[in-house]
Amino acid sequence: MRRDRREKVAYGEPVARRGEVRGAFAETVRSARTRAGLTLAQAADATGVSRATLIRWENGEITEPVLSQLKAFIAAMDVPAEDILRALELLPSERPTSVPVPARMTNEELLDEVGKRMNGALEQRARAALADLEAQKRRRRAG
């Protein structure tokens, strides 16, 4: 049975959750581009992000975009970084009321902070995967 490549689950995420991120990010990217009145080719020229990558973003095929491409897109499309980051679920959809709200961050500051958090999350995932592999090796040796 052939599986659609777009339905692969990255890093153990459930398909439903990934699908939600996929749709929200794709819609946010498409809305920003169409609001700017640009075709995919024009948006690629304006952002420096390839037309093929933009198509994959808008089709929901990429849900973990490269940070440098994301920064270029946000700057060129003049879209609030918060909108993109919320669509990717890298920021909560609403701020908790019990935590003091800091002064509004610039897009650059916000993206730098998210970059730090993403690296930490990826490192955590890599360590968990490595621990899983080590456990599998031990089970094979024992069994």
PDB file of N, CA and C in Angstrom, residues 84-128:
ATOM      1  N   ILE A  84       3.029  34.139  11.923  1.00  0.00           N
ATOM      2  CA  ILE A  84       3.690  32.952  11.374  1.00  0.00           C
ATOM      3  C   ILE A  84       4.040  31.982  12.498  1.00  0.00           C
ATOM      4  N   LEU A  85       4.597  32.506  13.580  1.00  0.00           N
ATOM      5  CA  LEU A  85       5.046  31.647  14.673  1.00  0.00           C
ATOM      6  C   LEU A  85       3.880  30.979  15.391  1.00  0.00           C
ATOM      7  N   ARG A  86       2.756  31.658  15.477  1.00  0.00           N
ATOM      8  CA  ARG A  86       1.564  31.027  16.060  1.00  0.00           C
ATOM      9  C   ARG A  86       1.043  29.925  15.137  1.00  0.00           C
ATOM     10  N   ALA A  87       1.088  30.175  13.831  1.00  0.00           N
ATOM     11  CA  ALA A  87       0.642  29.158  12.875  1.00  0.00           C
ATOM     12  C   ALA A  87       1.509  27.906  12.961  1.00  0.00           C
ATOM     13  N   LEU A  88       2.786  28.085  13.270  1.00  0.00           N
ATOM     14  CA  LEU A  88       3.709  26.951  13.425  1.00  0.00           C
ATOM     15  C   LEU A  88       3.662  26.369  14.833  1.00  0.00           C
ATOM     16  N   GLU A  89       2.824  26.944  15.685  1.00  0.00           N
ATOM     17  CA  GLU A  89       2.688  26.557  17.095  1.00  0.00           C
ATOM     18  C   GLU A  89       3.999  26.708  17.861  1.00  0.00           C
ATOM     19  N   LEU A  90       4.775  27.723  17.485  1.00  0.00           N
ATOM     20  CA  LEU A  90       5.996  28.048  18.215  1.00  0.00           C
ATOM     21  C   LEU A  90       5.724  29.125  19.254  1.00  0.00           C
ATOM     22  N   LEU A  91       4.557  29.725  19.170  1.00  0.00           N
ATOM     23  CA  LEU A  91       4.054  30.658  20.182  1.00  0.00           C
ATOM     24  C   LEU A  91       2.650  30.209  20.541  1.00  0.00           C
ATOM     25  N   PRO A  92       2.243  30.411  21.790  1.00  0.00           N
ATOM     26  CA  PRO A  92       0.862  30.052  22.139  1.00  0.00           C
ATOM     27  C   PRO A  92      -0.110  30.952  21.390  1.00  0.00           C
ATOM     28  N   SER A  93      -1.307  30.429  21.115  1.00  0.00           N
ATOM     29  CA  SER A  93      -2.288  31.224  20.376  1.00  0.00           C
ATOM     30  C   SER A  93      -2.745  32.432  21.178  1.00  0.00           C
ATOM     31  N   GLU A  94      -2.739  32.316  22.493  1.00  0.00           N
ATOM     32  CA  GLU A  94      -3.046  33.462  23.355  1.00  0.00           C
ATOM     33  C   GLU A  94      -2.063  33.462  24.507  1.00  0.00           C
ATOM     34  N   ARG A  95      -1.714  34.646  24.947  1.00  0.00           N
ATOM     35  CA  ARG A  95      -0.789  34.743  26.074  1.00  0.00           C
ATOM     36  C   ARG A  95      -1.519  34.378  27.364  1.00  0.00           C
ATOM     37  N   PRO A  96      -0.876  33.607  28.253  1.00  0.00           N
ATOM     38  CA  PRO A  96      -1.508  33.316  29.539  1.00  0.00           C
ATOM     39  C   PRO A  96      -1.678  34.600  30.342  1.00  0.00           C
ATOM     40  N   THR A  97      -2.805  34.716  31.025  1.00  0.00           N
ATOM     41  CA  THR A  97      -3.078  35.949  31.767  1.00  0.00           C
ATOM     42  C   THR A  97      -2.292  36.031  33.064  1.00  0.00           C
ATOM     43  N   SER A  98      -1.813  34.900  33.591  1.00  0.00           N
ATOM     44  CA  SER A  98      -1.101  34.922  34.864  1.00  0.00           C
ATOM     45  C   SER A  98       0.364  35.328  34.721  1.00  0.00           C
ATOM     46  N   VAL A  99       0.867  35.356  33.486  1.00  0.00           N
ATOM     47  CA  VAL A  99       2.265  35.725  33.254  1.00  0.00           C
ATOM     48  C   VAL A  99       2.303  37.163  32.762  1.00  0.00           C
ATOM     49  N   PRO A 100       3.169  38.004  33.342  1.00  0.00           N
ATOM     50  CA  PRO A 100       3.246  39.380  32.854  1.00  0.00           C
ATOM     51  C   PRO A 100       3.657  39.404  31.383  1.00  0.00           C
ATOM     52  N   VAL A 101       3.011  40.244  30.613  1.00  0.00           N
ATOM     53  CA  VAL A 101       3.308  40.349  29.189  1.00  0.00           C
ATOM     54  C   VAL A 101       4.470  41.320  29.004  1.00  0.00           C
ATOM     55  N   PRO A 102       5.584  40.854  28.411  1.00  0.00           N
ATOM     56  CA  PRO A 102       6.716  41.749  28.201  1.00  0.00           C
ATOM     57  C   PRO A 102       6.387  42.772  27.124  1.00  0.00           C
ATOM     58  N   ALA A 103       7.208  43.800  27.048  1.00  0.00           N
ATOM     59  CA  ALA A 103       7.034  44.784  25.980  1.00  0.00           C
ATOM     60  C   ALA A 103       7.119  44.057  24.643  1.00  0.00           C
ATOM     61  N   ARG A 104       6.418  44.542  23.671  1.00  0.00           N
ATOM     62  CA  ARG A 104       6.389  43.901  22.351  1.00  0.00           C
ATOM     63  C   ARG A 104       7.804  43.787  21.787  1.00  0.00           C
ATOM     64  N   MET A 105       8.132  42.601  21.312  1.00  0.00           N
ATOM     65  CA  MET A 105       9.449  42.350  20.736  1.00  0.00           C
ATOM     66  C   MET A 105       9.420  42.684  19.248  1.00  0.00           C
ATOM     67  N   THR A 106      10.563  43.071  18.709  1.00  0.00           N
ATOM     68  CA  THR A 106      10.645  43.274  17.264  1.00  0.00           C
ATOM     69  C   THR A 106      10.625  41.904  16.597  1.00  0.00           C
ATOM     70  N   ASN A 107      10.324  41.889  15.303  1.00  0.00           N
ATOM     71  CA  ASN A 107      10.330  40.622  14.574  1.00  0.00           C
ATOM     72  C   ASN A 107      11.677  39.928  14.720  1.00  0.00           C
ATOM     73  N   GLU A 108      12.762  40.682  14.607  1.00  0.00           N
ATOM     74  CA  GLU A 108      14.107  40.107  14.689  1.00  0.00           C
ATOM     75  C   GLU A 108      14.350  39.477  16.058  1.00  0.00           C
ATOM     76  N   GLU A 109      13.974  40.181  17.130  1.00  0.00           N
ATOM     77  CA  GLU A 109      14.151  39.646  18.486  1.00  0.00           C
ATOM     78  C   GLU A 109      13.320  38.379  18.680  1.00  0.00           C
ATOM     79  N   LEU A 110      12.100  38.430  18.184  1.00  0.00           N
ATOM     80  CA  LEU A 110      11.206  37.287  18.320  1.00  0.00           C
ATOM     81  C   LEU A 110      11.746  36.076  17.566  1.00  0.00           C
ATOM     82  N   LEU A 111      12.213  36.290  16.340  1.00  0.00           N
ATOM     83  CA  LEU A 111      12.747  35.189  15.550  1.00  0.00           C
ATOM     84  C   LEU A 111      14.025  34.632  16.161  1.00  0.00           C
ATOM     85  N   ASP A 112      14.869  35.493  16.720  1.00  0.00           N
ATOM     86  CA  ASP A 112      16.079  35.012  17.392  1.00  0.00           C
ATOM     87  C   ASP A 112      15.713  34.121  18.575  1.00  0.00           C
ATOM     88  N   GLU A 113      14.729  34.548  19.356  1.00  0.00           N
ATOM     89  CA  GLU A 113      14.296  33.762  20.516  1.00  0.00           C
ATOM     90  C   GLU A 113      13.720  32.415  20.081  1.00  0.00           C
ATOM     91  N   VAL A 114      12.909  32.433  19.026  1.00  0.00           N
ATOM     92  CA  VAL A 114      12.333  31.187  18.530  1.00  0.00           C
ATOM     93  C   VAL A 114      13.430  30.276  17.998  1.00  0.00           C
ATOM     94  N   GLY A 115      14.423  30.863  17.328  1.00  0.00           N
ATOM     95  CA  GLY A 115      15.548  30.066  16.838  1.00  0.00           C
ATOM     96  C   GLY A 115      16.251  29.348  17.968  1.00  0.00           C
ATOM     97  N   LYS A 116      16.457  30.036  19.078  1.00  0.00           N
ATOM     98  CA  LYS A 116      17.091  29.416  20.249  1.00  0.00           C
ATOM     99  C   LYS A 116      16.225  28.274  20.774  1.00  0.00           C
ATOM    100  N   ARG A 117      14.918  28.516  20.855  1.00  0.00           N
ATOM    101  CA  ARG A 117      14.012  27.486  21.373  1.00  0.00           C
ATOM    102  C   ARG A 117      13.935  26.286  20.434  1.00  0.00           C
ATOM    103  N   MET A 118      13.921  26.555  19.124  1.00  0.00           N
ATOM    104  CA  MET A 118      13.861  25.456  18.159  1.00  0.00           C
ATOM    105  C   MET A 118      15.106  24.592  18.270  1.00  0.00           C
ATOM    106  N   ASN A 119      16.268  25.224  18.390  1.00  0.00           N
ATOM    107  CA  ASN A 119      17.505  24.452  18.520  1.00  0.00           C
ATOM    108  C   ASN A 119      17.451  23.582  19.761  1.00  0.00           C
ATOM    109  N   GLY A 120      16.942  24.120  20.854  1.00  0.00           N
ATOM    110  CA  GLY A 120      16.808  23.337  22.082  1.00  0.00           C
ATOM    111  C   GLY A 120      15.856  22.171  21.900  1.00  0.00           C
ATOM    112  N   ALA A 121      14.744  22.417  21.212  1.00  0.00           N
ATOM    113  CA  ALA A 121      13.765  21.357  20.981  1.00  0.00           C
ATOM    114  C   ALA A 121      14.347  20.272  20.081  1.00  0.00           C
ATOM    115  N   LEU A 122      15.086  20.690  19.052  1.00  0.00           N
ATOM    116  CA  LEU A 122      15.691  19.708  18.163  1.00  0.00           C
ATOM    117  C   LEU A 122      16.738  18.890  18.903  1.00  0.00           C
ATOM    118  N   GLU A 123      17.506  19.552  19.760  1.00  0.00           N
ATOM    119  CA  GLU A 123      18.519  18.845  20.547  1.00  0.00           C
ATOM    120  C   GLU A 123      17.847  17.821  21.459  1.00  0.00           C
ATOM    121  N   GLN A 124      16.740  18.220  22.084  1.00  0.00           N
ATOM    122  CA  GLN A 124      15.993  17.304  22.957  1.00  0.00           C
ATOM    123  C   GLN A 124      15.493  16.096  22.170  1.00  0.00           C
ATOM    124  N   ARG A 125      14.956  16.351  20.980  1.00  0.00           N
ATOM    125  CA  ARG A 125      14.449  15.261  20.144  1.00  0.00           C
ATOM    126  C   ARG A 125      15.588  14.326  19.737  1.00  0.00           C
ATOM    127  N   ALA A 126      16.735  14.910  19.391  1.00  0.00           N
ATOM    128  CA  ALA A 126      17.883  14.097  18.988  1.00  0.00           C
ATOM    129  C   ALA A 126      18.355  13.223  20.148  1.00  0.00           C
ATOM    130  N   ARG A 127      18.408  13.784  21.351  1.00  0.00           N
ATOM    131  CA  ARG A 127      18.819  13.002  22.518  1.00  0.00           C
ATOM    132  C   ARG A 127      17.839  11.869  22.803  1.00  0.00           C
ATOM    133  N   ALA A 128      16.551  12.158  22.670  1.00  0.00           N
ATOM    134  CA  ALA A 128      15.536  11.123  22.896  1.00  0.00           C
ATOM    135  C   ALA A 128      15.670  10.007  21.860  1.00  0.00           C
TER     136      ALA A 128
END
